[in-house]
Every structure is written in C-alpha cells, then in structure tokens.
Amino acid sequence: MAAYDDRDGKIWMDGKLVEWRDANVHILTHGLHYASSVFEGERAYNGKIFESRKHSERLHFSAGQLDFEIPFTVDEIEAAKLEVLQANGFTDAYVRAVAWRASGEDMGVAAARNPVRLAIAAWEWGAYYGDAKMKGAKLDISKWKRPSPETIPSHAKAAGLYMICTLSKHAAEAKGCSDAMMFDYRGYVAEATGANIFFVKDGEVHTPDPDCFLNGITRQTVIGMLRDRQVKVHERHIMPEELESFEQCWLTGTAAEVTPVGQIGDYNFEVGALTRDIAEGYETLVRQ
C-alpha cells in the first residue's frame, strides 16, 4: 500500500476538497509541536458512516476540552464527510476527521491567536487486527498506565493522549503481539491502546468503568447490544488478579470493531459463543 502522503484522491480541508498530495500543513503548525489536536476515527459501511453524528459531536467536545473551537458546525462536518466519500468513490471506508491549532502568530505553549483548521480524509481499510478478528488477538501488558483525569483531559479524543499508546503498541508488536492492554494510574484494568475491553465470566460481562479514559462509541453500542440480549453488564473497576478468572475477552473500537482476544500476557481466553454472537451482531448492525 502506498504511503499515506502519496496517494491519489481527495481530502477535505477547511471547506473545500483538495488533491490528496496537496493536503499539507506548515512545519511550524502548533499541533505538531504541542499536540493541540483532536480527531475522530469512523467507518462507513455501504456508503453510510456508522454513528456519524455522534462522532462529529464528540469532535466538538474534544476541541472544547483542549480550549479551542472548531470553525465548522456539526452539520457542516457531516456534509463534508459524505462529500469526501463520494469524491473518492468509497462505500466501505475508514474516515478520519482531525482539527488542530495551525501556524499563526503564536509559537510557544500558548496559541490562542492561531487559527483552528479542520481536515477530513477517508481510505479503504480492512480488519485492524488482521486475522486476529477470527482467531483471537494476542495482547501484551503495557508498562505505561492511563493517567489521572487531574493530569489530562482524559475524556477527549486528543492526539497527545496516544503517545503512550504508540509506545505500548510498538513494544507489543516487538513481542509478536497485536496490541497491549493498559492499566490505569490506580492499577485497575483500563483498555487496549486504541480499543475498549470486555470480559465474560459465568455468562455475565465485565468491562472497566471509563472514568479516566475514552468511553468509546463502539463500547456504548456493544453494551446496548448486550442489554438487548438480556446479558448482565458490570461496568466497574477490575483488578489485575481477576484476569485469571475470566473465560472470554474482546476489544471494541471503530477500527477494531469487535475483535476477540485469545491471550493477555500469561492469561488465555476462549473465543466463545457470546464473543462470536456480539461480533456477528455488530457486523450486522453497522450494515443496516
């Protein structure tokens, strides 16, 4: 596959479509130096972006958490995403909207005088974890922890929050794993580097309380699916020693969709009936 900066196609930037290779920013863009950037990852199925408006609304929320305002309304963002899909001829695709503080009068930590820009790109992207979606992903346990909400805007989908996720995923891949599970600053089970996590025990589901990390849109969708199936869901703090007692495990996220987990560190899980049912049910739901 071609590098992401060297492809044919169109990207929406600041209100208009531009050629893919021309979608550039200046080297002194504030977001590049100080991570003043927020983004959304979304998937289109059969030409329709799943939970599109929720993503656009969250983009605005995240920007507010980083003390800037996106100069386009939710409705304008919604129209732009569809324009990008149509311009590139995509029906099934990943959609990335990103807003950032651009280059301007400020080039220190403060950047209130700099303009805010918005871009939307889309590309065709298969299963995030490859064949792990069928066999079960293998996860490392990260040495990095999700930080306290007192130190970061933990409920924003902000670029800077992913730095330790990149480090964790690189370390995991070096060990032959697909991803890494992270604990939070208190030592509770938190999430994977870009996906929420669920466990099954005795027919009931347990998932970490997202009180210091992103409460994913896919996570919320899957909890709704489980409750529709009359499956009891416990959103709570999960201790590391509990991993040994869980029977099944899966990850959720826009990119990950619903991906079974077969192993986390030394702990093994079966790709069981409930995991498969939720994975298949989600696949059906997003294509309705």
CSV table of C-alpha atoms in Angstrom, one decimal:
chain,number,residue,atom,x,y,z
A,1,MET,CA,0.0,0.0,0.0
A,2,ALA,CA,1.3,3.5,-0.8
A,3,ALA,CA,2.4,5.8,1.9
A,4,TYR,CA,-0.3,7.9,3.4
A,5,ASP,CA,1.1,11.1,1.9
A,6,ASP,CA,1.5,9.7,-1.6
A,7,ARG,CA,-1.9,8.6,-2.9
A,8,ASP,CA,-4.5,9.6,-5.4
A,9,GLY,CA,-7.8,11.0,-4.2
A,10,LYS,CA,-9.3,14.0,-2.5
A,11,ILE,CA,-9.1,15.3,1.1
A,12,TRP,CA,-11.5,17.9,2.5
A,13,MET,CA,-9.6,20.8,4.1
A,14,ASP,CA,-11.1,23.9,5.6
A,15,GLY,CA,-14.3,23.9,3.5
A,16,LYS,CA,-13.1,22.5,0.1
A,17,LEU,CA,-11.7,19.4,-1.5
A,18,VAL,CA,-8.0,19.4,-2.4
A,19,GLU,CA,-5.8,16.9,-4.1
A,20,TRP,CA,-4.5,14.2,-1.7
A,21,ARG,CA,-0.9,15.1,-2.1
A,22,ASP,CA,-1.6,18.8,-1.6
A,23,ALA,CA,-3.2,18.4,1.8
A,24,ASN,CA,-0.3,19.8,3.7
A,25,VAL,CA,0.5,22.0,6.7
A,26,HIS,CA,3.4,24.2,7.7
A,27,ILE,CA,6.3,22.8,9.7
A,28,LEU,CA,5.5,25.4,12.5
A,29,THR,CA,2.0,24.1,12.9
A,30,HIS,CA,1.2,24.3,16.7
A,31,GLY,CA,-0.5,20.9,16.7
A,32,LEU,CA,2.7,19.3,15.5
A,33,HIS,CA,4.8,20.8,18.3
A,34,TYR,CA,2.4,20.8,21.2
A,35,ALA,CA,-0.3,18.2,20.4
A,36,SER,CA,-3.1,20.8,20.2
A,37,SER,CA,-5.1,18.4,18.0
A,38,VAL,CA,-8.2,16.3,18.3
A,39,PHE,CA,-9.6,13.6,15.9
A,40,GLU,CA,-12.2,11.0,15.2
A,41,GLY,CA,-12.0,7.6,13.6
A,42,GLU,CA,-15.1,6.4,11.9
A,43,ARG,CA,-16.2,3.6,9.5
A,44,ALA,CA,-18.5,3.8,6.6
A,45,TYR,CA,-20.5,0.7,5.6
A,46,ASN,CA,-22.4,0.5,2.4
A,47,GLY,CA,-21.9,4.3,2.0
A,48,LYS,CA,-23.2,5.2,5.4
A,49,ILE,CA,-21.0,6.2,8.3
A,50,PHE,CA,-22.0,4.3,11.5
A,51,GLU,CA,-23.0,6.7,14.3
A,52,SER,CA,-21.6,9.6,12.2
A,53,ARG,CA,-23.2,12.4,14.1
A,54,LYS,CA,-22.1,11.1,17.5
A,55,HIS,CA,-18.5,11.3,16.1
A,56,SER,CA,-18.9,14.8,14.9
A,57,GLU,CA,-20.4,15.9,18.2
A,58,ARG,CA,-17.5,14.3,20.1
A,59,LEU,CA,-15.0,16.1,17.9
A,60,HIS,CA,-16.5,19.4,19.0
A,61,PHE,CA,-16.5,18.2,22.6
A,62,SER,CA,-12.8,17.1,22.4
A,63,ALA,CA,-11.9,20.5,20.9
A,64,GLY,CA,-13.6,22.3,23.8
A,65,GLN,CA,-11.6,20.1,26.3
A,66,LEU,CA,-8.4,21.4,24.6
A,67,ASP,CA,-9.7,25.0,24.8
A,68,PHE,CA,-10.4,25.6,21.1
A,69,GLU,CA,-13.4,25.8,18.9
A,70,ILE,CA,-13.8,24.2,15.5
A,71,PRO,CA,-14.9,26.8,12.9
A,72,PHE,CA,-17.4,24.3,11.3
A,73,THR,CA,-20.7,23.2,12.7
A,74,VAL,CA,-21.7,19.5,13.3
A,75,ASP,CA,-24.0,19.7,10.2
A,76,GLU,CA,-21.1,21.1,8.1
A,77,ILE,CA,-18.8,18.3,9.3
A,78,GLU,CA,-21.5,15.7,8.5
A,79,ALA,CA,-21.9,17.1,4.9
A,80,ALA,CA,-18.1,17.2,4.5
A,81,LYS,CA,-17.6,13.6,5.4
A,82,LEU,CA,-20.2,12.5,2.8
A,83,GLU,CA,-18.5,14.7,0.3
A,84,VAL,CA,-15.2,13.0,0.9
A,85,LEU,CA,-16.7,9.5,0.5
A,86,GLN,CA,-18.4,10.5,-2.7
A,87,ALA,CA,-15.3,12.3,-4.2
A,88,ASN,CA,-13.2,9.2,-3.6
A,89,GLY,CA,-15.8,6.7,-4.7
A,90,PHE,CA,-15.9,4.9,-1.4
A,91,THR,CA,-18.7,2.9,0.2
A,92,ASP,CA,-16.8,0.9,2.8
A,93,ALA,CA,-14.0,3.0,4.2
A,94,TYR,CA,-12.4,4.4,7.3
A,95,VAL,CA,-13.0,8.2,7.8
A,96,ARG,CA,-10.6,10.4,9.8
A,97,ALA,CA,-11.6,13.9,10.8
A,98,VAL,CA,-8.9,16.0,12.5
A,99,ALA,CA,-8.9,19.5,13.9
A,100,TRP,CA,-5.8,21.3,15.2
A,101,ARG,CA,-4.3,24.7,16.1
A,102,ALA,CA,-2.5,25.8,13.0
A,103,SER,CA,0.5,28.0,12.4
A,104,GLY,CA,-0.1,31.7,13.3
A,105,GLU,CA,1.2,34.4,15.5
A,106,ASP,CA,2.0,32.1,18.4
A,107,MET,CA,4.7,29.5,18.5
A,108,GLY,CA,5.0,28.8,22.2
A,109,VAL,CA,2.9,26.8,24.6
A,110,ALA,CA,0.1,29.3,24.3
A,111,ALA,CA,-1.7,29.5,20.9
A,112,ALA,CA,-4.9,31.4,21.4
A,113,ARG,CA,-4.2,33.7,18.4
A,114,ASN,CA,-3.6,30.8,16.0
A,115,PRO,CA,-6.4,29.7,13.6
A,116,VAL,CA,-8.0,26.3,14.0
A,117,ARG,CA,-8.2,24.1,10.9
A,118,LEU,CA,-10.2,21.0,10.1
A,119,ALA,CA,-9.5,18.2,7.6
A,120,ILE,CA,-11.3,15.0,6.7
A,121,ALA,CA,-9.8,12.1,4.8
A,122,ALA,CA,-11.0,8.6,4.0
A,123,TRP,CA,-9.4,5.4,2.8
A,124,GLU,CA,-10.2,1.8,2.4
A,125,TRP,CA,-9.0,-0.2,5.5
A,126,GLY,CA,-9.7,-3.8,6.3
A,127,ALA,CA,-9.6,-5.6,9.7
A,128,TYR,CA,-7.5,-3.6,12.2
A,129,TYR,CA,-6.0,-6.7,13.8
A,130,GLY,CA,-5.9,-8.8,10.6
A,131,ASP,CA,-6.7,-12.5,11.1
A,132,ALA,CA,-6.9,-12.0,14.9
A,133,LYS,CA,-10.5,-11.0,14.3
A,134,MET,CA,-11.2,-14.7,13.8
A,135,LYS,CA,-8.6,-16.4,15.9
A,136,GLY,CA,-8.3,-14.0,18.8
A,137,ALA,CA,-5.7,-11.3,19.3
A,138,LYS,CA,-2.7,-11.7,21.5
A,139,LEU,CA,-2.1,-8.8,23.8
A,140,ASP,CA,1.0,-7.7,25.8
A,141,ILE,CA,0.6,-5.9,29.1
A,142,SER,CA,1.9,-2.4,28.8
A,143,LYS,CA,4.3,-0.8,31.3
A,144,TRP,CA,2.6,2.5,30.7
A,145,LYS,CA,-0.6,3.5,32.5
A,146,ARG,CA,-3.6,5.6,31.6
A,147,PRO,CA,-3.1,8.8,33.6
A,148,SER,CA,-5.3,10.5,36.1
A,149,PRO,CA,-8.1,12.9,34.9
A,150,GLU,CA,-6.4,15.5,37.1
A,151,THR,CA,-3.4,15.5,34.7
A,152,ILE,CA,-5.0,15.4,31.3
A,153,PRO,CA,-8.4,15.9,29.6
A,154,SER,CA,-8.9,12.1,29.7
A,155,HIS,CA,-12.3,12.0,28.0
A,156,ALA,CA,-11.2,13.9,24.9
A,157,LYS,CA,-10.1,12.1,21.8
A,158,ALA,CA,-6.9,14.1,21.7
A,159,ALA,CA,-3.7,13.3,19.8
A,160,GLY,CA,-1.4,13.8,22.8
A,161,LEU,CA,-3.1,11.1,24.8
A,162,TYR,CA,-2.0,8.5,22.3
A,163,MET,CA,1.8,8.9,22.8
A,164,ILE,CA,2.0,6.2,25.4
A,165,CYS,CA,-0.3,4.1,23.3
A,166,THR,CA,2.1,4.2,20.4
A,167,LEU,CA,5.0,3.2,22.7
A,168,SER,CA,2.9,0.4,24.1
A,169,LYS,CA,1.9,-1.0,20.7
A,170,HIS,CA,5.4,-0.8,19.4
A,171,ALA,CA,6.6,-2.9,22.4
A,172,ALA,CA,3.8,-5.3,21.9
A,173,GLU,CA,4.5,-5.8,18.2
A,174,ALA,CA,8.2,-6.4,19.0
A,175,LYS,CA,7.0,-9.4,21.1
A,176,GLY,CA,4.7,-10.8,18.4
A,177,CYS,CA,1.5,-9.4,19.9
A,178,SER,CA,-1.3,-7.5,18.1
A,179,ASP,CA,-1.7,-4.9,20.9
A,180,ALA,CA,-1.2,-4.1,24.5
A,181,MET,CA,-3.6,-3.9,27.5
A,182,MET,CA,-3.1,-0.9,29.8
A,183,PHE,CA,-3.8,-0.4,33.4
A,184,ASP,CA,-4.8,3.0,34.8
A,185,TYR,CA,-2.9,5.1,37.3
A,186,ARG,CA,-4.5,3.3,40.2
A,187,GLY,CA,-3.6,-0.2,38.8
A,188,TYR,CA,-7.1,-1.1,37.5
A,189,VAL,CA,-7.5,-2.7,34.1
A,190,ALA,CA,-8.3,0.1,31.6
A,191,GLU,CA,-8.2,-0.6,27.9
A,192,ALA,CA,-6.0,-1.5,24.9
A,193,THR,CA,-4.1,1.2,23.1
A,194,GLY,CA,-7.0,2.1,20.8
A,195,ALA,CA,-9.9,0.0,21.9
A,196,ASN,CA,-12.0,-0.7,25.0
A,197,ILE,CA,-12.0,-4.2,26.6
A,198,PHE,CA,-14.7,-6.6,27.8
A,199,PHE,CA,-14.6,-9.9,29.7
A,200,VAL,CA,-17.0,-12.7,30.2
A,201,LYS,CA,-17.5,-14.8,33.4
A,202,ASP,CA,-20.3,-17.2,34.1
A,203,GLY,CA,-22.5,-15.7,31.3
A,204,GLU,CA,-22.1,-12.1,32.5
A,205,VAL,CA,-20.0,-9.3,31.1
A,206,HIS,CA,-17.5,-7.2,32.9
A,207,THR,CA,-15.9,-4.0,31.5
A,208,PRO,CA,-13.8,-1.3,33.1
A,209,ASP,CA,-15.5,1.9,34.2
A,210,PRO,CA,-14.3,4.6,31.8
A,211,ASP,CA,-13.7,7.1,34.5
A,212,CYS,CA,-10.2,8.0,33.2
A,213,PHE,CA,-10.2,7.0,29.5
A,214,LEU,CA,-12.4,7.3,26.5
A,215,ASN,CA,-15.9,5.8,26.7
A,216,GLY,CA,-15.9,4.6,23.1
A,217,ILE,CA,-18.9,4.9,20.8
A,218,THR,CA,-18.5,1.3,19.8
A,219,ARG,CA,-18.2,0.4,23.5
A,220,GLN,CA,-21.5,2.1,24.2
A,221,THR,CA,-23.1,0.3,21.2
A,222,VAL,CA,-21.9,-3.1,22.4
A,223,ILE,CA,-23.2,-2.5,25.9
A,224,GLY,CA,-26.6,-1.7,24.3
A,225,MET,CA,-26.5,-4.9,22.3
A,226,LEU,CA,-25.7,-7.0,25.4
A,227,ARG,CA,-28.5,-5.5,27.4
A,228,ASP,CA,-30.9,-6.1,24.4
A,229,ARG,CA,-29.9,-9.8,24.7
A,230,GLN,CA,-30.6,-9.7,28.5
A,231,VAL,CA,-26.9,-10.2,29.3
A,232,LYS,CA,-25.9,-8.6,32.6
A,233,VAL,CA,-23.2,-6.0,32.2
A,234,HIS,CA,-21.0,-4.9,35.1
A,235,GLU,CA,-19.2,-1.5,34.4
A,236,ARG,CA,-16.7,-1.5,37.3
A,237,HIS,CA,-13.1,-1.3,38.4
A,238,ILE,CA,-11.3,-4.6,37.5
A,239,MET,CA,-8.3,-5.7,39.4
A,240,PRO,CA,-5.3,-7.4,37.5
A,241,GLU,CA,-5.7,-10.6,39.5
A,242,GLU,CA,-9.2,-11.1,38.2
A,243,LEU,CA,-7.9,-11.7,34.7
A,244,GLU,CA,-7.2,-15.3,35.6
A,245,SER,CA,-10.9,-15.9,36.3
A,246,PHE,CA,-12.4,-14.6,33.0
A,247,GLU,CA,-13.4,-17.0,30.3
A,248,GLN,CA,-13.7,-14.8,27.3
A,249,CYS,CA,-12.5,-11.4,26.2
A,250,TRP,CA,-12.9,-9.0,23.3
A,251,LEU,CA,-12.0,-5.5,22.2
A,252,THR,CA,-14.2,-2.8,20.8
A,253,GLY,CA,-13.5,0.3,18.7
A,254,THR,CA,-14.3,1.9,15.4
A,255,ALA,CA,-11.1,0.5,13.9
A,256,ALA,CA,-11.1,-2.8,15.9
A,257,GLU,CA,-14.9,-3.2,15.5
A,258,VAL,CA,-15.4,-6.3,17.8
A,259,THR,CA,-12.2,-8.4,18.0
A,260,PRO,CA,-11.9,-11.5,20.1
A,261,VAL,CA,-8.9,-11.8,22.4
A,262,GLY,CA,-7.2,-15.1,22.9
A,263,GLN,CA,-4.3,-14.1,25.2
A,264,ILE,CA,-3.3,-11.3,27.5
A,265,GLY,CA,0.2,-11.8,28.9
A,266,ASP,CA,0.1,-15.2,30.5
A,267,TYR,CA,-3.7,-15.3,30.6
A,268,ASN,CA,-5.7,-17.3,28.0
A,269,PHE,CA,-9.3,-16.9,26.8
A,270,GLU,CA,-11.6,-18.9,24.6
A,271,VAL,CA,-13.2,-17.3,21.6
A,272,GLY,CA,-16.6,-18.4,22.9
A,273,ALA,CA,-20.2,-18.2,21.8
A,274,LEU,CA,-21.0,-14.8,23.4
A,275,THR,CA,-18.0,-13.2,21.8
A,276,ARG,CA,-18.9,-14.6,18.4
A,277,ASP,CA,-22.5,-13.6,18.8
A,278,ILE,CA,-21.6,-10.0,19.6
A,279,ALA,CA,-19.0,-9.8,16.8
A,280,GLU,CA,-21.5,-11.1,14.3
A,281,GLY,CA,-24.3,-9.0,15.7
A,282,TYR,CA,-22.2,-5.8,15.4
A,283,GLU,CA,-21.3,-6.6,11.8
A,284,THR,CA,-25.0,-6.9,11.0
A,285,LEU,CA,-25.9,-3.7,12.9
A,286,VAL,CA,-23.4,-1.5,11.2
A,287,ARG,CA,-24.6,-2.6,7.8
A,288,GLN,CA,-28.3,-1.9,8.3
